[in-house]
PDB file of C-alpha atoms and ligand atoms in Angstrom:
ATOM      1  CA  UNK E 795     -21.738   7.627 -13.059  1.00 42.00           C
ATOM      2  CA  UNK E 796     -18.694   8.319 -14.964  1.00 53.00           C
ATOM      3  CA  UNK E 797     -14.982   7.803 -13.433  1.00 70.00           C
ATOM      4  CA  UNK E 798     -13.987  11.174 -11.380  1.00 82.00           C
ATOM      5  CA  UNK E 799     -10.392  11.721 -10.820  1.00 92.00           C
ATOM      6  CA  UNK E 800      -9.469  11.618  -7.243  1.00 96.00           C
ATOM      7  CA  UNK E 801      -7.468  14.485  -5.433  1.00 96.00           C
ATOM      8  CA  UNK E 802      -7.618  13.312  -1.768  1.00 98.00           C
ATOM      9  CA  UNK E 803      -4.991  11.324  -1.053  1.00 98.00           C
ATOM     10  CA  UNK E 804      -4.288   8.715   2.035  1.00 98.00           C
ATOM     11  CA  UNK E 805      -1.325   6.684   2.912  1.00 98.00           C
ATOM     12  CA  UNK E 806      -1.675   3.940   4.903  1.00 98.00           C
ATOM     13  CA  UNK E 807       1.739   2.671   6.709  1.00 98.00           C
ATOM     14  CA  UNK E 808       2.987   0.631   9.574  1.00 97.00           C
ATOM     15  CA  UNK E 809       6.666   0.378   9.118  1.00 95.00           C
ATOM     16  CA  UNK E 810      10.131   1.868   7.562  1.00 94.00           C
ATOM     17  CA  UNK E 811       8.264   3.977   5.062  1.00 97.00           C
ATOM     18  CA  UNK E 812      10.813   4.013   2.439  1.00 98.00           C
ATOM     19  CA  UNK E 813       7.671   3.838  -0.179  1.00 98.00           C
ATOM     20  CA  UNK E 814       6.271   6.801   2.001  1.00 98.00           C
ATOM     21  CA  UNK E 815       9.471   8.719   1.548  1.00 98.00           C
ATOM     22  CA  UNK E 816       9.395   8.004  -2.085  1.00 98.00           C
ATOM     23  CA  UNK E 817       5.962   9.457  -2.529  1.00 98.00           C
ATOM     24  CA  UNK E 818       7.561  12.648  -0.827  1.00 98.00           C
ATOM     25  CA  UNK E 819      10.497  12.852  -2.917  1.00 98.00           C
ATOM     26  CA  UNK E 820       8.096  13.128  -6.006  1.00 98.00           C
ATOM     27  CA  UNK E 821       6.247  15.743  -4.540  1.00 98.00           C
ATOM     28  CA  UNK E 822       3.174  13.585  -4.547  1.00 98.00           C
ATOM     29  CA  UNK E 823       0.422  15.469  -3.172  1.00 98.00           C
ATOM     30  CA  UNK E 824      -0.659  13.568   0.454  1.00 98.00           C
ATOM     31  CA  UNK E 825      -3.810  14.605   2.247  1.00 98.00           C
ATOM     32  CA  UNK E 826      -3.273  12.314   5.421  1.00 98.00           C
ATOM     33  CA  UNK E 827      -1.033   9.467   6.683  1.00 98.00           C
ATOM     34  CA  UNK E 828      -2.604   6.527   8.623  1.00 98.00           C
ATOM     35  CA  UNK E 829      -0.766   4.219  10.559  1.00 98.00           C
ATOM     36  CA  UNK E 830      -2.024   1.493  13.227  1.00 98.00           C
ATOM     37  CA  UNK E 831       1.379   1.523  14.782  1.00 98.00           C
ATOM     38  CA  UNK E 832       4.101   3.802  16.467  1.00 98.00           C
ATOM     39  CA  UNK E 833       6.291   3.677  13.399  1.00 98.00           C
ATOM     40  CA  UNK E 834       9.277   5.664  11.690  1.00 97.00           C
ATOM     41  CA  UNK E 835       7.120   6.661   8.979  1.00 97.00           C
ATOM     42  CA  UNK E 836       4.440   8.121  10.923  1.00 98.00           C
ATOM     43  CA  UNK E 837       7.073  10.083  12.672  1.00 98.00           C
ATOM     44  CA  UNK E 838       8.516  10.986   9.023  1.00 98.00           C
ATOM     45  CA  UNK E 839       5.407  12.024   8.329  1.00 98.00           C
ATOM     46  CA  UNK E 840       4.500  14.567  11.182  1.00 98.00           C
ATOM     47  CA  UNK E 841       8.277  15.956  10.806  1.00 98.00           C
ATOM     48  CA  UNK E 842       7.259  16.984   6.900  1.00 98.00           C
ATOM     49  CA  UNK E 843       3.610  18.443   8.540  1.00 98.00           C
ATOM     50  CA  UNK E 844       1.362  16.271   7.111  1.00 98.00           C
ATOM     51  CA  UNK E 845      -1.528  15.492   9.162  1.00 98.00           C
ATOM     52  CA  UNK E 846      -1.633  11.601  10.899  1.00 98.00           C
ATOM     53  CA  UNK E 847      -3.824   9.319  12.062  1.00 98.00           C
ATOM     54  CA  UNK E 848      -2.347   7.039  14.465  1.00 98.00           C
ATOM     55  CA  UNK E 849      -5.125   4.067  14.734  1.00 98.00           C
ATOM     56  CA  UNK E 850      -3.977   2.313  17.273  1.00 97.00           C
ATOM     57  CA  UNK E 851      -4.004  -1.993  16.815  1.00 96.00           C
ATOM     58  CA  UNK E 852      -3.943  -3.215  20.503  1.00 93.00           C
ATOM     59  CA  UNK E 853      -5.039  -6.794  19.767  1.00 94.00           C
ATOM     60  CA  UNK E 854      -3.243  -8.771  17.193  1.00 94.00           C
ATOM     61  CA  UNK E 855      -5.212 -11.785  18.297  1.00 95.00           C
ATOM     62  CA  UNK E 856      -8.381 -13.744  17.042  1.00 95.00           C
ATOM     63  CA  UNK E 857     -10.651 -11.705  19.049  1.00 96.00           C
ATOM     64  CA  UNK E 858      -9.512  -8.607  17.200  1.00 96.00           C
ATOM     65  CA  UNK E 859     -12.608  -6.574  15.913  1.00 97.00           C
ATOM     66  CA  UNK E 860     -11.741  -5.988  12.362  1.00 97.00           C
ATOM     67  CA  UNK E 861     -14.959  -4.519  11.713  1.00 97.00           C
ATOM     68  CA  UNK E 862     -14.973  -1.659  14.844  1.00 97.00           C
ATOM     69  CA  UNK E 863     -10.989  -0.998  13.600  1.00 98.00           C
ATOM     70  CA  UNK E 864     -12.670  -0.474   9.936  1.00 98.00           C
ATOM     71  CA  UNK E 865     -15.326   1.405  10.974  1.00 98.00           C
ATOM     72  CA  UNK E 866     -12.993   3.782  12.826  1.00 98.00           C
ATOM     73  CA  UNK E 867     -10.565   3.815   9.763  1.00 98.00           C
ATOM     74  CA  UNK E 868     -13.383   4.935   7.596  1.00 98.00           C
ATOM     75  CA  UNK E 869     -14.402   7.825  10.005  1.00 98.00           C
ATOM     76  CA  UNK E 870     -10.756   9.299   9.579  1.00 98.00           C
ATOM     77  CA  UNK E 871     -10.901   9.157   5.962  1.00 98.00           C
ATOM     78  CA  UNK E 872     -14.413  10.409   5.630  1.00 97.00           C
ATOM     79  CA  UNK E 873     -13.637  13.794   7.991  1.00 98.00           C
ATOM     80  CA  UNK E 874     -10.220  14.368   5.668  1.00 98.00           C
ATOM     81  CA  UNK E 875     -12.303  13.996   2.263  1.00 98.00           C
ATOM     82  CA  UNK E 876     -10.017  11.308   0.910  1.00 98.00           C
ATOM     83  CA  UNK E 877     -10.871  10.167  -1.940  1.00 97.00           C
ATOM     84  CA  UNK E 878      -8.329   7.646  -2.643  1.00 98.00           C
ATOM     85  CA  UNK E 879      -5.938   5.148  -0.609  1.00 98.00           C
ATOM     86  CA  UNK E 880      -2.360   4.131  -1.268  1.00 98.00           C
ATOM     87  CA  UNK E 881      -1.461   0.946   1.143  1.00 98.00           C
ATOM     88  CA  UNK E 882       2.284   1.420   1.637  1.00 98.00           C
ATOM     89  CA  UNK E 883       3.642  -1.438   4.046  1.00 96.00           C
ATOM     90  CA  UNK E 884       0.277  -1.052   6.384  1.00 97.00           C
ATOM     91  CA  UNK E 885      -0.176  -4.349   8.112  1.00 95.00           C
ATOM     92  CA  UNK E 886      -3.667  -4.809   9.133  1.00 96.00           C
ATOM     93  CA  UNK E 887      -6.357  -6.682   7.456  1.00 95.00           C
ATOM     94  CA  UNK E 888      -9.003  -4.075   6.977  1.00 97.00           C
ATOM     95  CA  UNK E 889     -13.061  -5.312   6.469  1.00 97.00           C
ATOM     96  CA  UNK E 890     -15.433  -5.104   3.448  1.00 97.00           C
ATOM     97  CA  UNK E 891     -16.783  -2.003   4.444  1.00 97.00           C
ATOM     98  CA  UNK E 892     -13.619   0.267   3.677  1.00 98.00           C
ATOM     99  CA  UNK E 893     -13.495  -2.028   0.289  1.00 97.00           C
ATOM    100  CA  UNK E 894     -17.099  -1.057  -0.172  1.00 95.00           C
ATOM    101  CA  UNK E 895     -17.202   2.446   0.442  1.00 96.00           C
ATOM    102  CA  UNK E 896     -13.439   2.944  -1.740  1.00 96.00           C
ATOM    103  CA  UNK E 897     -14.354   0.891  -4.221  1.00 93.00           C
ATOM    104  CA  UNK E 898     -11.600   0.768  -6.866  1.00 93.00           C
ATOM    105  CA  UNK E 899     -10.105   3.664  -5.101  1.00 96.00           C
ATOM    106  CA  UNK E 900      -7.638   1.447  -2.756  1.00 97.00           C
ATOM    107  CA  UNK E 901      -3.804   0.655  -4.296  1.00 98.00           C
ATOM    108  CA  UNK E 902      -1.406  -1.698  -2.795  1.00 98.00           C
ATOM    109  CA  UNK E 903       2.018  -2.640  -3.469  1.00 98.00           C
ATOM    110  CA  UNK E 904       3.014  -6.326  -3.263  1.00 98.00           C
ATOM    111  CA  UNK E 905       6.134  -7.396  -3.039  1.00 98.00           C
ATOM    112  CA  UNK E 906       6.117  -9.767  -5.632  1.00 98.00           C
ATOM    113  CA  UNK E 907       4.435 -10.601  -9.589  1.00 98.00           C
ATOM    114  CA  UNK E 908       0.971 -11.229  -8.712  1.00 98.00           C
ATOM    115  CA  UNK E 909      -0.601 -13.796  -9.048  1.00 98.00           C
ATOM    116  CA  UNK E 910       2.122 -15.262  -7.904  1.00 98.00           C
ATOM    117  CA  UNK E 911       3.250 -15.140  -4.334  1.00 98.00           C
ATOM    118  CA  UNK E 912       0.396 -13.977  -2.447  1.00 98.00           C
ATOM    119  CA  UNK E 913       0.100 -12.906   1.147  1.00 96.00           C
ATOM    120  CA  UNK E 914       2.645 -11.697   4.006  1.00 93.00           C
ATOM    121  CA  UNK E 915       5.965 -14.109   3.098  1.00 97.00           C
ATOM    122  CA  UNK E 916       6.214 -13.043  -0.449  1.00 98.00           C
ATOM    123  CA  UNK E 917      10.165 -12.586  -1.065  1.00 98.00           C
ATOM    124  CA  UNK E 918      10.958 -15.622   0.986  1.00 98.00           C
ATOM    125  CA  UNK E 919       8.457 -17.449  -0.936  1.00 98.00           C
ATOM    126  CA  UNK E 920      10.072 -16.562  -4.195  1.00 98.00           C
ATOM    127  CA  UNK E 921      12.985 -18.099  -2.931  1.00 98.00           C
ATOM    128  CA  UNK E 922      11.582 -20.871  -1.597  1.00 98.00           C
ATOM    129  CA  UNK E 923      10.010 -21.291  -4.921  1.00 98.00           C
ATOM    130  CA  UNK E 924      13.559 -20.974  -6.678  1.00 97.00           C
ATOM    131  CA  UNK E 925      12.268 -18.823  -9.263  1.00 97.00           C
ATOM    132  CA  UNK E 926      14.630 -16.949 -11.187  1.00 97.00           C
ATOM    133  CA  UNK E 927      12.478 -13.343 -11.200  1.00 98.00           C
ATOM    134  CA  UNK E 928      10.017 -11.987  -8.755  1.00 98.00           C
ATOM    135  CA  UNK E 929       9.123  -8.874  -8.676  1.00 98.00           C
ATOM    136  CA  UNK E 930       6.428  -5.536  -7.521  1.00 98.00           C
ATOM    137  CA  UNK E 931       3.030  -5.507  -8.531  1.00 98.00           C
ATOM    138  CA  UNK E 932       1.154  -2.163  -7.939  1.00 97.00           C
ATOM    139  CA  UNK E 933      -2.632  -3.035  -7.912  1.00 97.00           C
ATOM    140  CA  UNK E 934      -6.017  -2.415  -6.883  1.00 96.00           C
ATOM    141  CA  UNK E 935      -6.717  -3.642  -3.276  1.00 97.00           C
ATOM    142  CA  UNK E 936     -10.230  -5.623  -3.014  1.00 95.00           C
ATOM    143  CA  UNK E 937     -11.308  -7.549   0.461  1.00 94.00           C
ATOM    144  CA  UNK E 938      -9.439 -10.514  -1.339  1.00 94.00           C
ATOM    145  CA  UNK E 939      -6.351 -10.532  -0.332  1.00 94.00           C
ATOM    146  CA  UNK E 940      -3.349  -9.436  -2.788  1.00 94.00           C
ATOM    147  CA  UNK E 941      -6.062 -10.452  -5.355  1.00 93.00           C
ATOM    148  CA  UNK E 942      -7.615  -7.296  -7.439  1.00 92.00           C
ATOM    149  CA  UNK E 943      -6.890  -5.287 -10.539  1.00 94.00           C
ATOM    150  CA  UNK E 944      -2.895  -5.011 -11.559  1.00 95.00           C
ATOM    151  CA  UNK E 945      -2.118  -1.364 -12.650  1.00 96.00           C
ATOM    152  CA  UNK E 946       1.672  -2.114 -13.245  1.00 96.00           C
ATOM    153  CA  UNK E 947       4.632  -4.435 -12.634  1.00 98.00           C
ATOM    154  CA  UNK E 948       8.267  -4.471 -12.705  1.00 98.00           C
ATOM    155  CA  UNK E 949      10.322  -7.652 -12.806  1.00 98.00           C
ATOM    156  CA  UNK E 950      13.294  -8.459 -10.654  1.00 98.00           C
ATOM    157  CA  UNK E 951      16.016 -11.020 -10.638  1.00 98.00           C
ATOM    158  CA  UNK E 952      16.466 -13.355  -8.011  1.00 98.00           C
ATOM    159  CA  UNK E 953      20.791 -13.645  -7.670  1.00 97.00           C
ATOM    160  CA  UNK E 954      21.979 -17.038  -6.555  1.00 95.00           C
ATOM    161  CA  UNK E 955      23.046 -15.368  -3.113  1.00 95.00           C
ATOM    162  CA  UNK E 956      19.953 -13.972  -2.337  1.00 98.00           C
ATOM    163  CA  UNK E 957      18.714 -13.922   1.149  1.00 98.00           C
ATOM    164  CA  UNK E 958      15.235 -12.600   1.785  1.00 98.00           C
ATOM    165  CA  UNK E 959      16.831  -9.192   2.693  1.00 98.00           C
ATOM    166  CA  UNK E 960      18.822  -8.661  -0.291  1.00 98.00           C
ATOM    167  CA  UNK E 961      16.154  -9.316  -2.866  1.00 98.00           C
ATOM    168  CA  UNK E 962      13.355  -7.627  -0.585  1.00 98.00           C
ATOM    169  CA  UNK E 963      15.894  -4.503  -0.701  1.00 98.00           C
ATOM    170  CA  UNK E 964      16.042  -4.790  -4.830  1.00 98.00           C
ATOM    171  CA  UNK E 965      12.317  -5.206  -4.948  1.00 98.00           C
ATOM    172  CA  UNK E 966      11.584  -1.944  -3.051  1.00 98.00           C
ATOM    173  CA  UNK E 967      13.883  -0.029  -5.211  1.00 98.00           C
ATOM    174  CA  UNK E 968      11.057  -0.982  -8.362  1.00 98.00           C
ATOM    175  CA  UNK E 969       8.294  -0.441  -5.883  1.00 98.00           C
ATOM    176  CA  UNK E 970       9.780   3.360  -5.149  1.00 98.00           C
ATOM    177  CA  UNK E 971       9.941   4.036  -8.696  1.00 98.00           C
ATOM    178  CA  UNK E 972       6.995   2.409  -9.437  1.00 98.00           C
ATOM    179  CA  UNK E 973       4.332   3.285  -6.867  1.00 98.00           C
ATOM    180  CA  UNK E 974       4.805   7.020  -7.089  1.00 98.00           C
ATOM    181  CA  UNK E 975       4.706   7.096 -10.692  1.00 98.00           C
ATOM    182  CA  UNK E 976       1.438   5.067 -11.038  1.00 97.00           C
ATOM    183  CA  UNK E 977      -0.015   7.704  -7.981  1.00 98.00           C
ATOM    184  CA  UNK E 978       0.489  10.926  -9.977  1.00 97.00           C
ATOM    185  CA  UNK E 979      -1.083   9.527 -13.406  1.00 96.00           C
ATOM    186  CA  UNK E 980      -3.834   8.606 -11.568  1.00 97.00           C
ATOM    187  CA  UNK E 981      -3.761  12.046  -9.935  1.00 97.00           C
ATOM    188  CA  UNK E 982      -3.321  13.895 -13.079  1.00 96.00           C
ATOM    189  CA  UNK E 983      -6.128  12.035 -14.898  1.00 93.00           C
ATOM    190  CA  UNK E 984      -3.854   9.644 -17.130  1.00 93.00           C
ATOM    191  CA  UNK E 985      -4.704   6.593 -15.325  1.00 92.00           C
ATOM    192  CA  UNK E 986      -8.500   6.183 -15.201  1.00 91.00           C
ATOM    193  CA  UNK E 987      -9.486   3.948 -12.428  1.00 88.00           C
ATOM    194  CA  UNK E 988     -12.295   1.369 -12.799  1.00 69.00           C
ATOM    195  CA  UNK E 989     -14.758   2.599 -10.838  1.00 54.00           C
ATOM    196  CA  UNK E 990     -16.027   4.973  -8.880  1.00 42.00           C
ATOM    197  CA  UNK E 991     -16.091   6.108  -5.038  1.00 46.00           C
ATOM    198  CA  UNK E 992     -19.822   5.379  -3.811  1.00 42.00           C
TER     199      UNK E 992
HETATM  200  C1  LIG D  43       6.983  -3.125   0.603  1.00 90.08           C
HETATM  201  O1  LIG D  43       7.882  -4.068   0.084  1.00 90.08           O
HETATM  202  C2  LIG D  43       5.569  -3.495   0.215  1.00 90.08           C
HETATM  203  O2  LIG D  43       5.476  -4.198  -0.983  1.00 90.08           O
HETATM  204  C3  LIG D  43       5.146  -4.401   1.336  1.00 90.08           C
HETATM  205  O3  LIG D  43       5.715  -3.804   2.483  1.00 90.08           O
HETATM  206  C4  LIG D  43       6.928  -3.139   2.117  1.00 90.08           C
HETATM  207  C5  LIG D  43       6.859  -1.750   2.709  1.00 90.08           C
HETATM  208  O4  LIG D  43       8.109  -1.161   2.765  1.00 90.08           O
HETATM  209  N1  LIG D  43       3.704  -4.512   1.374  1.00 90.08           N
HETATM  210  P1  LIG D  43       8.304   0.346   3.283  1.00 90.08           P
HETATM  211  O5  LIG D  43       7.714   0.429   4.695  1.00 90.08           O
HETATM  212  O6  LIG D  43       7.610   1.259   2.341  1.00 90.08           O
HETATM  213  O7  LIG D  43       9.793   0.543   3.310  1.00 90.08           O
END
């Protein structure tokens, strides 16, 4: 099966949105915004009329069934025809079976130059680390966490009065460049993803 070019698209948040907003502001073309939280950008969202799905997280503990809150994740998309997911600051863990059925169809944006600086403490990390650059790495999400395909990058430096804030804040100003631009070549057919949706 040869790559298709996806026009469906999902945005999965849980937070600010500012990535969100950026996506608006370049007129990128959202299908559906899912959330698993009350948050601003869900509200952002239904202000601007797109439609929302507000997948409610009850349990952040270990008996949380990742699998069920997949399942029903996958159900939303399926009934909206989207095609293709952009994580934007969503904050759940989601199971093989959304990474199965979107195969090289789900993006992330990481707050830092992957490889480096996986997982959920990646600015403070970076300083931690005292590197002198970190960064935003737009990828391709796989059930590995922070771990598949890099699409694009843009490197940041870290100032010697950096606190976590003020170099997360100069990350995300790549990231809203970044992210929206890498979402309409793939829209428009420039970026070819790997593979295709089952
Ligand atoms: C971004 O820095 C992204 O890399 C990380 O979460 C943040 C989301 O920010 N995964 P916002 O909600 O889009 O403002």
């Amino acid at each position: 099966m040869s790559a298709k070019t996806p026009k469906n698209l999902a945005v999965f948040v849980s937070g600010t949105g500012s990535n969100f907003e950026a996506m608006l502001k370049e007129h990128i073309p959202i299908k559906l915004v899912v959330a698993d939280r009350p948050c601003k950008a869900i509200d952002r969202a239904k202000e601007v009329g797109i439609p929302t799905a507000l997948i409610e997280r009850k349990n952040f503990g270990t008996s949380f069934d990742r699998g069920l809150y997949t399942q029903k994740i996958l159900e939303v998309l399926q009934t909206h025809g989207i095609d293709l997911v952009a994580m934007a600051g969503f904050m759940t863990i989601l199971g093989d079976s959304l990474f199965t059925t979107y195969d090289g169809y789900i993006l992330n944006t990481h707050p830092s130059l992957l490889p480096l600086f996986k997982g959920d403490h990646a600015v403070k990390d970076a300083l931690e680390a005292r590197a002198k650059e970190t960064g935003c790495t737009i990828h391709i999400a796989t059930a590995d966490l922070d771990d598949g395909p890099i699409l694009a990058q843009r490197s940041v430096p870290i100032l010697p009065n950096d606190s976590i804030e003020t170099l997360h804040e100069r990350i995300k100003i790549e990231e809203r460049k970044l992210y929206p631009e890498v979402l309409k070549n793939i829209l428009v057919g420039n970026l070819v993803l790997p593979q295709t949706v089952v």
